[in-house]
PDB file of C-alpha atoms in Angstrom:
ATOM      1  CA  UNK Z  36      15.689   3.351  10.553  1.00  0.00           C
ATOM      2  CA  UNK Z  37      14.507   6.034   9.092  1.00  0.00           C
ATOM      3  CA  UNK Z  38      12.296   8.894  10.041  1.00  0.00           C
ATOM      4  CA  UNK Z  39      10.328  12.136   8.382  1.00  0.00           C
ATOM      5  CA  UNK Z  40      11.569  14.970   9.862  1.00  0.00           C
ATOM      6  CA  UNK Z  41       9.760  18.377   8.515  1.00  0.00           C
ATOM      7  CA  UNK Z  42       8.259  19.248   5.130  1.00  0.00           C
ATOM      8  CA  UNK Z  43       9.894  21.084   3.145  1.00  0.00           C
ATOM      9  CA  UNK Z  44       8.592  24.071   0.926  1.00  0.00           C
ATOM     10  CA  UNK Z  45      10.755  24.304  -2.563  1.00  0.00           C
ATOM     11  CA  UNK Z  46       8.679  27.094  -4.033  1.00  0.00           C
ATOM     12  CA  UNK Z  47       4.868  28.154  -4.082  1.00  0.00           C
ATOM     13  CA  UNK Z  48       3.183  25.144  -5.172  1.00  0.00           C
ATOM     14  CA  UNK Z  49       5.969  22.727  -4.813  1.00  0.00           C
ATOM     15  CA  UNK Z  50       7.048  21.080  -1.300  1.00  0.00           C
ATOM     16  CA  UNK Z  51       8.992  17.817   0.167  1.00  0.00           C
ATOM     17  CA  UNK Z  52       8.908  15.537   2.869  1.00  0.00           C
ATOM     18  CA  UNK Z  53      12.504  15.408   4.327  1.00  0.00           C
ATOM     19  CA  UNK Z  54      13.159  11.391   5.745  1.00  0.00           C
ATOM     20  CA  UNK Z  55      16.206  10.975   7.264  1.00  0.00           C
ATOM     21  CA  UNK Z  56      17.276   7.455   6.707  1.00  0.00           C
ATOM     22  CA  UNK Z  57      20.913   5.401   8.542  1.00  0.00           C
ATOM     23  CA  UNK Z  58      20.627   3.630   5.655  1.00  0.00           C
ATOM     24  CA  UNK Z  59      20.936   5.959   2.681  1.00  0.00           C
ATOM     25  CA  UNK Z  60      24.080   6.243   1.139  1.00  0.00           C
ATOM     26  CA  UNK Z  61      22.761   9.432  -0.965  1.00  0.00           C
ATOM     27  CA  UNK Z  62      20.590  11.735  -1.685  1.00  0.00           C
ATOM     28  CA  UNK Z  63      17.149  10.686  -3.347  1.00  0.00           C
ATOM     29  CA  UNK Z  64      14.431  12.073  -4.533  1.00  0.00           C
ATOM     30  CA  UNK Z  65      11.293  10.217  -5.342  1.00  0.00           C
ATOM     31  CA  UNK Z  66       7.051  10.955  -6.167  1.00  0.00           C
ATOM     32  CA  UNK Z  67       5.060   8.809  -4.299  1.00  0.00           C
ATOM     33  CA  UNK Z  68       1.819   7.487  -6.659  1.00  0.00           C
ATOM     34  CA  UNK Z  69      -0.760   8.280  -3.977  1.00  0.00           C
ATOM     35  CA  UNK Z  70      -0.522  12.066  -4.579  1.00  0.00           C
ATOM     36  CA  UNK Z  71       1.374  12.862  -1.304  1.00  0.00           C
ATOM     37  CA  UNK Z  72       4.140  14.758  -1.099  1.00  0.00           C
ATOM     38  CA  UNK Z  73       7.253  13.746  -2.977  1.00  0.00           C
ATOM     39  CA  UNK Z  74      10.070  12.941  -0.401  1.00  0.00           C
ATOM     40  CA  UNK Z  75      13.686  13.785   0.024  1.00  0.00           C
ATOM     41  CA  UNK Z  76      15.856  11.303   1.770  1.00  0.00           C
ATOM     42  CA  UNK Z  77      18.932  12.189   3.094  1.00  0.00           C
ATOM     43  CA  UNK Z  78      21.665  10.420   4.706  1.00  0.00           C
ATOM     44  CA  UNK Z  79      21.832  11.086   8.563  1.00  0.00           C
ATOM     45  CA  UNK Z  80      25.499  13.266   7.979  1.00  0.00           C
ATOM     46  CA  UNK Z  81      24.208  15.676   5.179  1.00  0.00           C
ATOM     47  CA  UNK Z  82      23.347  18.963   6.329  1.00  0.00           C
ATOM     48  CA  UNK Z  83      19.767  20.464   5.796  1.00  0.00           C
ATOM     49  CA  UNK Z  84      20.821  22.626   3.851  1.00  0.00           C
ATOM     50  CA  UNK Z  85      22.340  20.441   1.548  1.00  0.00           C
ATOM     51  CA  UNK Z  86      19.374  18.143   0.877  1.00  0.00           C
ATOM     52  CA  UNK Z  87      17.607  22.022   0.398  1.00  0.00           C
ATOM     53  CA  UNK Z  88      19.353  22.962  -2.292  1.00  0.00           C
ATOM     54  CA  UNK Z  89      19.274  19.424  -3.682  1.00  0.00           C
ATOM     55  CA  UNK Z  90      15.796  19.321  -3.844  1.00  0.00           C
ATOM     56  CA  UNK Z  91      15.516  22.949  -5.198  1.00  0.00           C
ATOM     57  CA  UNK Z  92      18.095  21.996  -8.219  1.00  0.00           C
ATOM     58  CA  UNK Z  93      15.516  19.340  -9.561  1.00  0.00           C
ATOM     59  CA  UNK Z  94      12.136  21.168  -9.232  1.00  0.00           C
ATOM     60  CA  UNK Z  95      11.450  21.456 -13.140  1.00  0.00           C
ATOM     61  CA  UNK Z  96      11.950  16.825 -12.736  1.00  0.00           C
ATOM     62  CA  UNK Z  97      10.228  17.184  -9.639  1.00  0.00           C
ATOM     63  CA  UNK Z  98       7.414  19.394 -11.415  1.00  0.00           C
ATOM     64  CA  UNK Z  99       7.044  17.302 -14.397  1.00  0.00           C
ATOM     65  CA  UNK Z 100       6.850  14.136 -12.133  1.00  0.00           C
ATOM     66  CA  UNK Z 101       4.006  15.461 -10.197  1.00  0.00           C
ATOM     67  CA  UNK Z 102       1.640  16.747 -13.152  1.00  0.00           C
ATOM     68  CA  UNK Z 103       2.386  13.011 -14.860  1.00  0.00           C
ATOM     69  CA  UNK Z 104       0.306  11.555 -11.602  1.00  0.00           C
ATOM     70  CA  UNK Z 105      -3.091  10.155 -12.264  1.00  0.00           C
ATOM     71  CA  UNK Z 106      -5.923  12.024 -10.334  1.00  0.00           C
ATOM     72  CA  UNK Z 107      -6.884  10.733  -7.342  1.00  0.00           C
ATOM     73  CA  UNK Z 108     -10.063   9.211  -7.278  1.00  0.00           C
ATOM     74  CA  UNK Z 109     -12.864   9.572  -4.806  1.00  0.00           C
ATOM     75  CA  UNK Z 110     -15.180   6.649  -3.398  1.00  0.00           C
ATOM     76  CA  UNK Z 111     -18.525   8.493  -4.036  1.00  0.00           C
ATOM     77  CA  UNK Z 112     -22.278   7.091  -5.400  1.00  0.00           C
ATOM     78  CA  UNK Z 113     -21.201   6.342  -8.879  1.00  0.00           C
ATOM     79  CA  UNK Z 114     -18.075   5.638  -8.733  1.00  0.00           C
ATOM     80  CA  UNK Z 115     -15.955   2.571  -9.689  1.00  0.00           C
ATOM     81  CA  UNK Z 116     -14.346   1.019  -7.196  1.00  0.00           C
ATOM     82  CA  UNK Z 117     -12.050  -1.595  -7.320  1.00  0.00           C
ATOM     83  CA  UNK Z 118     -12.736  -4.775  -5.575  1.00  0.00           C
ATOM     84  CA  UNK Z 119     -10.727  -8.054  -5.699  1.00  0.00           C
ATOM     85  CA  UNK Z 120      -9.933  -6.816  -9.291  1.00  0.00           C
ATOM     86  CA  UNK Z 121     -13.254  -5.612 -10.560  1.00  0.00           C
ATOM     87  CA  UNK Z 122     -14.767  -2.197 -11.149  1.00  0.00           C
ATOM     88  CA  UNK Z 123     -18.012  -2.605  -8.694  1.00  0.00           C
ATOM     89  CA  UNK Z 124     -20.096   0.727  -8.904  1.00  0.00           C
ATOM     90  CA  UNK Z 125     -20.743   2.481  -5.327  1.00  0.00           C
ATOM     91  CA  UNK Z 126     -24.757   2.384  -5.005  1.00  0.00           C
ATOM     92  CA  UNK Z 127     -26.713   3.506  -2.148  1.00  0.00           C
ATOM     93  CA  UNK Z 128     -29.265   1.284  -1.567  1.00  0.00           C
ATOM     94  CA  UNK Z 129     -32.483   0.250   0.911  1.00  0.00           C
ATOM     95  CA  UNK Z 130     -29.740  -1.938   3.187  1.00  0.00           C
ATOM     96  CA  UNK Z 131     -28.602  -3.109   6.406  1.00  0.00           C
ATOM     97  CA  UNK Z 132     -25.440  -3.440   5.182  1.00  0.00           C
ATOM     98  CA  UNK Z 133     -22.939  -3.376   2.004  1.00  0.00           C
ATOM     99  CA  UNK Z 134     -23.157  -6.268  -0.473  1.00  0.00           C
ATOM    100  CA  UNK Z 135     -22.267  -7.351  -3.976  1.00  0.00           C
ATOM    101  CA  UNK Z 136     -24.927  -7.137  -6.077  1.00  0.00           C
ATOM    102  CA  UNK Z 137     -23.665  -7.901  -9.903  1.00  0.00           C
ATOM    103  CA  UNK Z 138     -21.591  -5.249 -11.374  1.00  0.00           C
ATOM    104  CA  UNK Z 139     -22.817  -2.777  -8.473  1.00  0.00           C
ATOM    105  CA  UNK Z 140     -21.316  -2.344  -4.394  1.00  0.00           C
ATOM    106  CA  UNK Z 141     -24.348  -1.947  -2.916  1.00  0.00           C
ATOM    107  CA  UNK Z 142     -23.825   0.683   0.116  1.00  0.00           C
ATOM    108  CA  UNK Z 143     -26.909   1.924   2.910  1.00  0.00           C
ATOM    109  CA  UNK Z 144     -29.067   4.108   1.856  1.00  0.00           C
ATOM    110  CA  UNK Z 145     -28.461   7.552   3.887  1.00  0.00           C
ATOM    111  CA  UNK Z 146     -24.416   6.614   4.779  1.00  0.00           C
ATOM    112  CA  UNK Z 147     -21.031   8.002   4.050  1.00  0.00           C
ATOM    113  CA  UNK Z 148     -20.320   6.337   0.791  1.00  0.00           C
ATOM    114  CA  UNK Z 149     -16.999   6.553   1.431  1.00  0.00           C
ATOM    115  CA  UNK Z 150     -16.161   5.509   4.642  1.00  0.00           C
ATOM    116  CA  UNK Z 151     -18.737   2.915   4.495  1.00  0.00           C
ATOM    117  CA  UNK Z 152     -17.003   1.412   1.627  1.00  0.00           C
ATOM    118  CA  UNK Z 153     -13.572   1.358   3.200  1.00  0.00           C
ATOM    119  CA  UNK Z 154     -15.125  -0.571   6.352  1.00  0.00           C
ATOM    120  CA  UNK Z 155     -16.267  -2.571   4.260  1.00  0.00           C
ATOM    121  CA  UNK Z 156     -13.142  -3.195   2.323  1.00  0.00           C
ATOM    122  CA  UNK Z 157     -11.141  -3.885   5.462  1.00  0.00           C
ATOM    123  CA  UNK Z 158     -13.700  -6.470   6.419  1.00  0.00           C
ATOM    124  CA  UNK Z 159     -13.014  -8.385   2.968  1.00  0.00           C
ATOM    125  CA  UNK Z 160      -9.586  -8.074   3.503  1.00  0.00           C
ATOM    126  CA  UNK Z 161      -9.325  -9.133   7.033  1.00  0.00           C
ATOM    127  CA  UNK Z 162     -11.276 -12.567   6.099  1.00  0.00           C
ATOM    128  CA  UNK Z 163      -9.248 -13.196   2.940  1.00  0.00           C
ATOM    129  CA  UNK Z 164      -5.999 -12.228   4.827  1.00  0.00           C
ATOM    130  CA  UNK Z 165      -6.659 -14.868   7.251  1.00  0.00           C
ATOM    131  CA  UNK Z 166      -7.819 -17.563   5.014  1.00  0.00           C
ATOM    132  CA  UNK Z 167      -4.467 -17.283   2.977  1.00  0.00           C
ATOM    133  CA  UNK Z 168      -2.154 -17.162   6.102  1.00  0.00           C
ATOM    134  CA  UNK Z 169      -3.526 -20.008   7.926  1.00  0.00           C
ATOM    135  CA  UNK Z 170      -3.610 -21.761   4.840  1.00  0.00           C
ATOM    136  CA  UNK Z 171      -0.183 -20.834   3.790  1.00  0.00           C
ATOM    137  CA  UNK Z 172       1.464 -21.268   7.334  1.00  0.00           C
ATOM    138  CA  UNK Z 173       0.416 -24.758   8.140  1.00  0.00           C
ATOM    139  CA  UNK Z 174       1.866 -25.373   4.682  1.00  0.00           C
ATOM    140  CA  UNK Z 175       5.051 -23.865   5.962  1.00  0.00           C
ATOM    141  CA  UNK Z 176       4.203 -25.153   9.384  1.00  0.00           C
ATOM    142  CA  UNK Z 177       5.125 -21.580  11.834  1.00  0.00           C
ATOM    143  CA  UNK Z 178       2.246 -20.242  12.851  1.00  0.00           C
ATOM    144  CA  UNK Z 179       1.810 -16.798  12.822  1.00  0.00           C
ATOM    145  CA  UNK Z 180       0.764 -14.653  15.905  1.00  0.00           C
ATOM    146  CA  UNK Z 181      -1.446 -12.023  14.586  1.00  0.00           C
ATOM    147  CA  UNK Z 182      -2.261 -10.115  11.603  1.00  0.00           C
ATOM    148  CA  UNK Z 183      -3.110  -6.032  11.822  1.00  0.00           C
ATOM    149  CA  UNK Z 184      -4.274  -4.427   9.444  1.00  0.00           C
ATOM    150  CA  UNK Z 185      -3.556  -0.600   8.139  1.00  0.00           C
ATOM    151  CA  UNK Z 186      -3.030   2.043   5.791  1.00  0.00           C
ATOM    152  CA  UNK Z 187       0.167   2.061   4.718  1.00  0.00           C
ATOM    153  CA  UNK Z 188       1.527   4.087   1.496  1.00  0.00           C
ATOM    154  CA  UNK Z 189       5.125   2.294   1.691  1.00  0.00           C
ATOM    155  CA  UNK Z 190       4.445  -1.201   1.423  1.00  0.00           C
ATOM    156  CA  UNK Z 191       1.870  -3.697   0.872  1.00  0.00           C
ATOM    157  CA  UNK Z 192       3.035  -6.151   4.157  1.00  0.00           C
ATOM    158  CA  UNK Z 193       5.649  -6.750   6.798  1.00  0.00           C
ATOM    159  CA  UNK Z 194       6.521  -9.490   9.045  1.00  0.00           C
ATOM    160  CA  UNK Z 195       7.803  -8.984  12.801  1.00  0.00           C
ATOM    161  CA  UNK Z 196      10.240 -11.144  14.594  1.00  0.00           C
ATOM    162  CA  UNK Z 197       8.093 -12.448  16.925  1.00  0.00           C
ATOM    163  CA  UNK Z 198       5.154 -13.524  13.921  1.00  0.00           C
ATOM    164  CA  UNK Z 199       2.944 -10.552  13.683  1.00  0.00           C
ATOM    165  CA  UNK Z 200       2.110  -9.924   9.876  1.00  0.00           C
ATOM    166  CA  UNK Z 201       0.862  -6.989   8.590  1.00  0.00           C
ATOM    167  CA  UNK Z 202      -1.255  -5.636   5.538  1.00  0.00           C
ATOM    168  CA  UNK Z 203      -2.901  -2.856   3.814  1.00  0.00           C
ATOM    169  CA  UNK Z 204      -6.777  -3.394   3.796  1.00  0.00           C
ATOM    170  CA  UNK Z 205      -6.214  -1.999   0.086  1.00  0.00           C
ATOM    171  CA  UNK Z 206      -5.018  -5.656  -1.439  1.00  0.00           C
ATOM    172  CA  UNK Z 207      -8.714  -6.298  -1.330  1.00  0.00           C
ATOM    173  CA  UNK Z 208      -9.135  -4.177  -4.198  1.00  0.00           C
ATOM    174  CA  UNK Z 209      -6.576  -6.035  -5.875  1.00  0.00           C
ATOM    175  CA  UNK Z 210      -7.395  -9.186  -7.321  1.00  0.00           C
ATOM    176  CA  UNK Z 211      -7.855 -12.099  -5.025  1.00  0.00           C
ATOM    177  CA  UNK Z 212      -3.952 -14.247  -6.485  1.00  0.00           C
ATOM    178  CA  UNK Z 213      -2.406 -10.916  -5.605  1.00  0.00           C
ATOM    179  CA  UNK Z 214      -3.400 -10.899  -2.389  1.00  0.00           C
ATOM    180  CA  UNK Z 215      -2.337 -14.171  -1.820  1.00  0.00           C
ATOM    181  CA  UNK Z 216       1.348 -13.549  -2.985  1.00  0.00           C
ATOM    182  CA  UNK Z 217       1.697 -10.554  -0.382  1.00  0.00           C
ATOM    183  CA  UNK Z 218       0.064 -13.327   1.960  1.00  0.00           C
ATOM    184  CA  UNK Z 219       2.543 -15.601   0.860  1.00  0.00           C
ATOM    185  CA  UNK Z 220       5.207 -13.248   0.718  1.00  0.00           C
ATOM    186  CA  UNK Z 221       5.015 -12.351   4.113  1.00  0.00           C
ATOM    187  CA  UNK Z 222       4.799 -15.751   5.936  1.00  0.00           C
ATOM    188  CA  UNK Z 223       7.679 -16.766   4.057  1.00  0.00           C
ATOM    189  CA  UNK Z 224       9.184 -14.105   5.957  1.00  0.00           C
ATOM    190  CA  UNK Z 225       8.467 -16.427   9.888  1.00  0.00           C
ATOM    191  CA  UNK Z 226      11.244 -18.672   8.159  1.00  0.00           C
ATOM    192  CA  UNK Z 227      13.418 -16.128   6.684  1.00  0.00           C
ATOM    193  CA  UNK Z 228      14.293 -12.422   7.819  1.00  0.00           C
ATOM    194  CA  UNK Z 229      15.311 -11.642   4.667  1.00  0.00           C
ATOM    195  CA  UNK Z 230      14.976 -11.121   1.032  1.00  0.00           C
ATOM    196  CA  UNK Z 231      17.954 -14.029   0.702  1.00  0.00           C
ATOM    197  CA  UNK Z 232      17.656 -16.417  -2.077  1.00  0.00           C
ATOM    198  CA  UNK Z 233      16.489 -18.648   0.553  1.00  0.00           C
ATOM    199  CA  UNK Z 234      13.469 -16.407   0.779  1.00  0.00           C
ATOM    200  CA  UNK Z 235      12.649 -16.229  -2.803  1.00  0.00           C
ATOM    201  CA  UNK Z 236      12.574 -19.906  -2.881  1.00  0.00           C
ATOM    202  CA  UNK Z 237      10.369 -20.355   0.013  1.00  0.00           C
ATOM    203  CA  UNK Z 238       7.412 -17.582  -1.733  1.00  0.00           C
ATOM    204  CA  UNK Z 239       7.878 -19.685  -4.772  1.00  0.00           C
ATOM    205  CA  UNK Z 240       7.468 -23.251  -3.165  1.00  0.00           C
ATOM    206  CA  UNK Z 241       4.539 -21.367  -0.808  1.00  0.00           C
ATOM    207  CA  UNK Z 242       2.751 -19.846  -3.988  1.00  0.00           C
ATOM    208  CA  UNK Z 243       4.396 -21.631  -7.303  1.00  0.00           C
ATOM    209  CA  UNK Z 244       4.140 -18.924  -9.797  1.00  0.00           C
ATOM    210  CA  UNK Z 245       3.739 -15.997  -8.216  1.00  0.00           C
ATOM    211  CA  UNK Z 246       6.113 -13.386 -10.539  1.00  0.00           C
ATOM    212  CA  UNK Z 247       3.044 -12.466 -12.389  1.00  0.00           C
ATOM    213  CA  UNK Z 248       1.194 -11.041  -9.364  1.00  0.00           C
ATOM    214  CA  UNK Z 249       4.728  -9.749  -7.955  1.00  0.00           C
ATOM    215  CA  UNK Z 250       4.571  -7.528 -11.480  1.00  0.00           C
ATOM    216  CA  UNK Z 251       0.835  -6.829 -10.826  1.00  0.00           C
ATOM    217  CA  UNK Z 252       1.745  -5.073  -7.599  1.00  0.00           C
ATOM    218  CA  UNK Z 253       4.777  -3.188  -9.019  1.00  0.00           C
ATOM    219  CA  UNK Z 254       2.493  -1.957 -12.252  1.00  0.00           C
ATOM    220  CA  UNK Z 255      -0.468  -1.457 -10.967  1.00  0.00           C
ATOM    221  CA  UNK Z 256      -0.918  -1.455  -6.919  1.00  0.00           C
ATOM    222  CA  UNK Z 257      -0.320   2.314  -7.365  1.00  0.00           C
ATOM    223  CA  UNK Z 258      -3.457   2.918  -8.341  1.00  0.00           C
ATOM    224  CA  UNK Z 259      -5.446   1.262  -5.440  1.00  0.00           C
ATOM    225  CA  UNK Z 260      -3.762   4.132  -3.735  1.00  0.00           C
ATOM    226  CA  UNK Z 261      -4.617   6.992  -5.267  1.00  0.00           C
ATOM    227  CA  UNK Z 262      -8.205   5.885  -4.036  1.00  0.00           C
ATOM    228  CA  UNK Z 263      -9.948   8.185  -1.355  1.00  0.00           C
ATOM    229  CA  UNK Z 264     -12.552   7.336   1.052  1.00  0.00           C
ATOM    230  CA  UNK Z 265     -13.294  10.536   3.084  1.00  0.00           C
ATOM    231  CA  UNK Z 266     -16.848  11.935   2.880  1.00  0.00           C
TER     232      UNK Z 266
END
Protein backbone atom coordinates (compact mmCIF):
# COMPACT_ATOMS: atom_id res chain seq x y z
CA UNK A 1 0.00 0.00 0.00
CA UNK A 2 1.09 3.06 -0.40
CA UNK A 3 0.04 6.48 0.68
CA UNK A 4 0.93 10.48 0.04
CA UNK A 5 1.91 11.81 3.05
CA UNK A 6 2.77 15.80 2.80
CA UNK A 7 4.17 17.89 -0.06
CA UNK A 8 7.21 18.73 0.00
CA UNK A 9 8.81 22.23 -0.89
CA UNK A 10 12.56 21.71 -2.50
CA UNK A 11 13.08 25.38 -3.25
CA UNK A 12 10.88 28.42 -4.48
CA UNK A 13 9.28 27.14 -7.46
CA UNK A 14 10.08 23.54 -7.08
CA UNK A 15 8.02 21.05 -4.67
CA UNK A 16 7.23 17.09 -4.20
CA UNK A 17 4.65 14.88 -3.23
CA UNK A 18 6.16 12.49 -0.58
CA UNK A 19 4.24 8.66 -1.07
CA UNK A 20 5.24 6.34 1.25
CA UNK A 21 5.01 2.98 -0.34
CA UNK A 22 5.61 -1.04 1.73
CA UNK A 23 6.55 -1.85 -1.44
CA UNK A 24 9.49 0.31 -2.50
CA UNK A 25 12.72 -1.03 -2.15
CA UNK A 26 14.30 2.62 -2.87
CA UNK A 27 14.11 5.83 -3.31
CA UNK A 28 12.39 7.22 -6.60
CA UNK A 29 11.77 10.08 -8.07
CA UNK A 30 9.43 10.51 -10.94
CA UNK A 31 7.30 13.67 -13.11
CA UNK A 32 3.96 12.80 -13.56
CA UNK A 33 2.71 13.97 -17.42
CA UNK A 34 -0.44 15.67 -16.13
CA UNK A 35 1.50 18.67 -14.73
CA UNK A 36 1.06 17.71 -11.01
CA UNK A 37 3.55 17.61 -8.75
CA UNK A 38 6.48 15.30 -9.28
CA UNK A 39 6.52 12.64 -6.43
CA UNK A 40 9.06 11.17 -4.11
CA UNK A 41 8.54 7.66 -2.96
CA UNK A 42 10.16 6.40 -0.17
CA UNK A 43 10.38 3.16 1.45
CA UNK A 44 8.34 3.00 4.79
CA UNK A 45 12.04 2.74 6.98
CA UNK A 46 13.79 5.85 5.38
CA UNK A 47 13.70 8.81 7.41
CA UNK A 48 12.13 12.15 6.12
CA UNK A 49 14.87 13.59 6.10
CA UNK A 50 16.54 11.32 3.99
CA UNK A 51 14.06 11.28 1.09
CA UNK A 52 14.58 15.48 1.74
CA UNK A 53 17.81 15.65 0.89
CA UNK A 54 17.31 13.07 -1.85
CA UNK A 55 14.97 15.01 -3.57
CA UNK A 56 16.97 18.30 -3.04
CA UNK A 57 20.28 16.52 -4.66
CA UNK A 58 18.35 16.08 -8.06
CA UNK A 59 16.50 19.44 -8.46
CA UNK A 60 18.57 20.67 -11.62
CA UNK A 61 16.94 16.60 -13.25
CA UNK A 62 13.96 17.39 -11.47
CA UNK A 63 13.95 21.06 -13.05
CA UNK A 64 14.78 20.06 -16.47
CA UNK A 65 12.05 17.27 -16.29
CA UNK A 66 9.38 19.67 -15.45
CA UNK A 67 10.07 22.52 -18.17
CA UNK A 68 10.26 19.35 -20.88
CA UNK A 69 6.26 18.87 -19.99
CA UNK A 70 3.82 19.80 -22.65
CA UNK A 71 1.36 22.63 -21.55
CA UNK A 72 -1.65 21.68 -20.29
CA UNK A 73 -4.44 22.27 -22.35
CA UNK A 74 -7.78 23.79 -21.53
CA UNK A 75 -11.33 22.55 -22.84
CA UNK A 76 -12.55 26.05 -23.95
CA UNK A 77 -14.81 27.29 -27.31
CA UNK A 78 -12.18 26.61 -29.85
CA UNK A 79 -10.38 24.23 -28.68
CA UNK A 80 -9.46 20.69 -29.90
CA UNK A 81 -10.48 18.13 -28.00
CA UNK A 82 -9.80 14.73 -28.29
CA UNK A 83 -12.54 12.30 -28.73
CA UNK A 84 -12.29 8.53 -29.46
CA UNK A 85 -9.05 9.63 -31.29
CA UNK A 86 -10.10 12.70 -33.17
CA UNK A 87 -9.50 16.41 -32.71
CA UNK A 88 -13.42 17.56 -32.45
CA UNK A 89 -13.49 21.47 -31.99
CA UNK A 90 -15.51 22.69 -28.72
CA UNK A 91 -18.51 24.87 -30.29
CA UNK A 92 -21.22 26.45 -28.45
CA UNK A 93 -24.16 26.04 -30.17
CA UNK A 94 -28.31 26.67 -30.17
CA UNK A 95 -28.65 22.99 -28.23
CA UNK A 96 -30.30 20.89 -25.80
CA UNK A 97 -27.49 19.00 -25.50
CA UNK A 98 -23.76 18.11 -26.79
CA UNK A 99 -23.44 16.29 -30.13
CA UNK A 100 -21.05 15.46 -32.93
CA UNK A 101 -21.49 17.48 -35.62
CA UNK A 102 -18.53 16.74 -38.35
CA UNK A 103 -15.20 17.91 -37.32
CA UNK A 104 -16.93 20.15 -34.49
CA UNK A 105 -18.28 19.00 -30.50
CA UNK A 106 -21.14 20.83 -30.53
CA UNK A 107 -21.69 22.17 -26.75
CA UNK A 108 -25.09 24.51 -25.39
CA UNK A 109 -25.11 27.67 -26.14
CA UNK A 110 -24.68 29.77 -22.72
CA UNK A 111 -22.80 26.55 -20.68
CA UNK A 112 -19.50 25.84 -19.09
CA UNK A 113 -17.60 24.60 -22.05
CA UNK A 114 -15.63 22.76 -19.99
CA UNK A 115 -17.44 20.95 -17.64
CA UNK A 116 -20.09 20.36 -20.10
CA UNK A 117 -17.66 18.61 -22.23
CA UNK A 118 -16.30 16.35 -19.53
CA UNK A 119 -20.05 15.20 -18.69
CA UNK A 120 -20.28 14.57 -21.73
CA UNK A 121 -17.15 12.58 -22.12
CA UNK A 122 -17.98 10.38 -19.15
CA UNK A 123 -21.30 9.63 -20.75
CA UNK A 124 -19.39 8.23 -23.99
CA UNK A 125 -17.25 6.43 -21.91
CA UNK A 126 -19.66 4.88 -19.58
CA UNK A 127 -21.70 3.39 -22.76
CA UNK A 128 -18.57 2.21 -24.58
CA UNK A 129 -17.15 0.82 -21.24
CA UNK A 130 -20.09 -1.29 -20.90
CA UNK A 131 -20.50 -2.45 -24.38
CA UNK A 132 -16.82 -3.83 -24.33
CA UNK A 133 -17.13 -5.55 -20.85
CA UNK A 134 -20.27 -7.33 -21.38
CA UNK A 135 -19.05 -8.21 -24.60
CA UNK A 136 -15.70 -9.27 -23.46
CA UNK A 137 -16.93 -11.12 -20.21
CA UNK A 138 -19.45 -13.44 -21.68
CA UNK A 139 -16.53 -14.23 -23.98
CA UNK A 140 -14.57 -15.05 -20.88
CA UNK A 141 -17.76 -16.13 -19.23
CA UNK A 142 -17.33 -14.17 -15.29
CA UNK A 143 -19.45 -11.60 -15.16
CA UNK A 144 -18.45 -8.58 -13.78
CA UNK A 145 -20.30 -6.73 -10.88
CA UNK A 146 -20.02 -3.14 -11.65
CA UNK A 147 -18.01 -0.68 -13.41
CA UNK A 148 -17.22 3.06 -11.72
CA UNK A 149 -15.94 5.39 -13.31
CA UNK A 150 -13.21 8.25 -12.21
CA UNK A 151 -10.41 10.44 -12.55
CA UNK A 152 -7.53 8.79 -11.95
CA UNK A 153 -3.83 10.13 -12.87
CA UNK A 154 -2.14 6.60 -11.96
CA UNK A 155 -3.74 4.22 -14.10
CA UNK A 156 -6.10 3.78 -16.82
CA UNK A 157 -8.25 0.62 -14.93
CA UNK A 158 -8.32 -1.77 -12.02
CA UNK A 159 -10.14 -4.82 -11.19
CA UNK A 160 -11.41 -5.73 -7.50
CA UNK A 161 -11.65 -9.15 -6.05
CA UNK A 162 -15.07 -9.33 -5.82
CA UNK A 163 -15.62 -8.04 -9.93
CA UNK A 164 -15.89 -4.34 -9.71
CA UNK A 165 -13.86 -2.77 -12.71
CA UNK A 166 -12.82 0.51 -12.88
CA UNK A 167 -11.88 3.29 -15.53
CA UNK A 168 -10.90 6.74 -16.29
CA UNK A 169 -13.76 8.53 -18.27
CA UNK A 170 -10.54 9.91 -20.21
CA UNK A 171 -10.13 6.52 -22.55
CA UNK A 172 -12.98 8.11 -24.41
CA UNK A 173 -10.69 10.50 -25.80
CA UNK A 174 -8.58 7.80 -26.82
CA UNK A 175 -9.41 5.96 -29.76
CA UNK A 176 -12.24 3.53 -29.55
CA UNK A 177 -9.44 -0.22 -29.94
CA UNK A 178 -7.69 1.44 -27.04
CA UNK A 179 -10.37 1.52 -25.00
CA UNK A 180 -11.21 -1.81 -25.62
CA UNK A 181 -7.71 -3.24 -24.59
CA UNK A 182 -7.98 -1.44 -21.05
CA UNK A 183 -11.60 -3.09 -21.26
CA UNK A 184 -10.05 -6.18 -22.06
CA UNK A 185 -7.25 -5.79 -19.90
CA UNK A 186 -9.17 -5.49 -16.97
CA UNK A 187 -11.71 -8.38 -17.24
CA UNK A 188 -8.94 -10.56 -17.88
CA UNK A 189 -8.10 -9.58 -14.52
CA UNK A 190 -11.90 -11.65 -12.90
CA UNK A 191 -9.75 -14.78 -14.04
CA UNK A 192 -6.39 -13.75 -13.03
CA UNK A 193 -5.12 -11.45 -10.05
CA UNK A 194 -2.16 -10.92 -11.65
CA UNK A 195 0.07 -9.74 -14.34
CA UNK A 196 1.24 -13.74 -14.63
CA UNK A 197 1.88 -15.05 -18.00
CA UNK A 198 -1.39 -16.59 -17.54
CA UNK A 199 -2.78 -13.09 -17.66
CA UNK A 200 -1.04 -11.91 -20.69
CA UNK A 201 -2.41 -14.81 -22.49
CA UNK A 202 -5.90 -14.36 -21.46
CA UNK A 203 -5.82 -10.16 -22.82
CA UNK A 204 -4.38 -11.65 -25.92
CA UNK A 205 -6.99 -14.53 -26.52
CA UNK A 206 -9.78 -11.70 -25.14
CA UNK A 207 -8.46 -8.95 -27.66
CA UNK A 208 -5.93 -10.82 -30.30
CA UNK A 209 -3.54 -8.11 -31.07
CA UNK A 210 -3.72 -5.77 -28.68
CA UNK A 211 0.33 -4.67 -28.19
CA UNK A 212 -0.29 -1.88 -30.54
CA UNK A 213 -2.91 -0.15 -28.38
CA UNK A 214 -0.88 -1.36 -25.13
CA UNK A 215 2.03 1.07 -26.87
CA UNK A 216 -0.69 3.67 -27.70
CA UNK A 217 -1.42 4.06 -24.01
CA UNK A 218 2.25 4.05 -22.88
CA UNK A 219 3.15 6.86 -25.80
CA UNK A 220 0.50 8.76 -25.89
CA UNK A 221 -2.33 8.39 -22.98
CA UNK A 222 -0.24 11.15 -21.31
CA UNK A 223 -1.57 13.59 -23.17
CA UNK A 224 -5.36 12.95 -22.59
CA UNK A 225 -4.20 14.02 -19.21
CA UNK A 226 -2.77 17.05 -19.43
CA UNK A 227 -6.42 18.03 -20.59
CA UNK A 228 -8.43 20.46 -18.24
CA UNK A 229 -12.04 20.90 -17.94
CA UNK A 230 -12.63 23.58 -15.23
CA UNK A 231 -14.43 26.78 -16.31
Amino acid sequence: MASVDQRITIEEGLAVQLRRSGRARRMTLRVPRDGSDPVLTLPVGVPLSQGQDFARSRRDWLRAAVARLPARAQAVAGAALPVEGRALILTPADLRRPRIDGDRLLVPQGRPVGSTAAAWLKQLALLRLRAACDRLSADLGRPYRAIVLRDTRSRWGSCTHDGRLMFSWRLAMAPPAVLDYVAAHEVAHLAHMDHSARFWAQVEALMPGHAPHRAWLRAQGGDLMLWRFQD
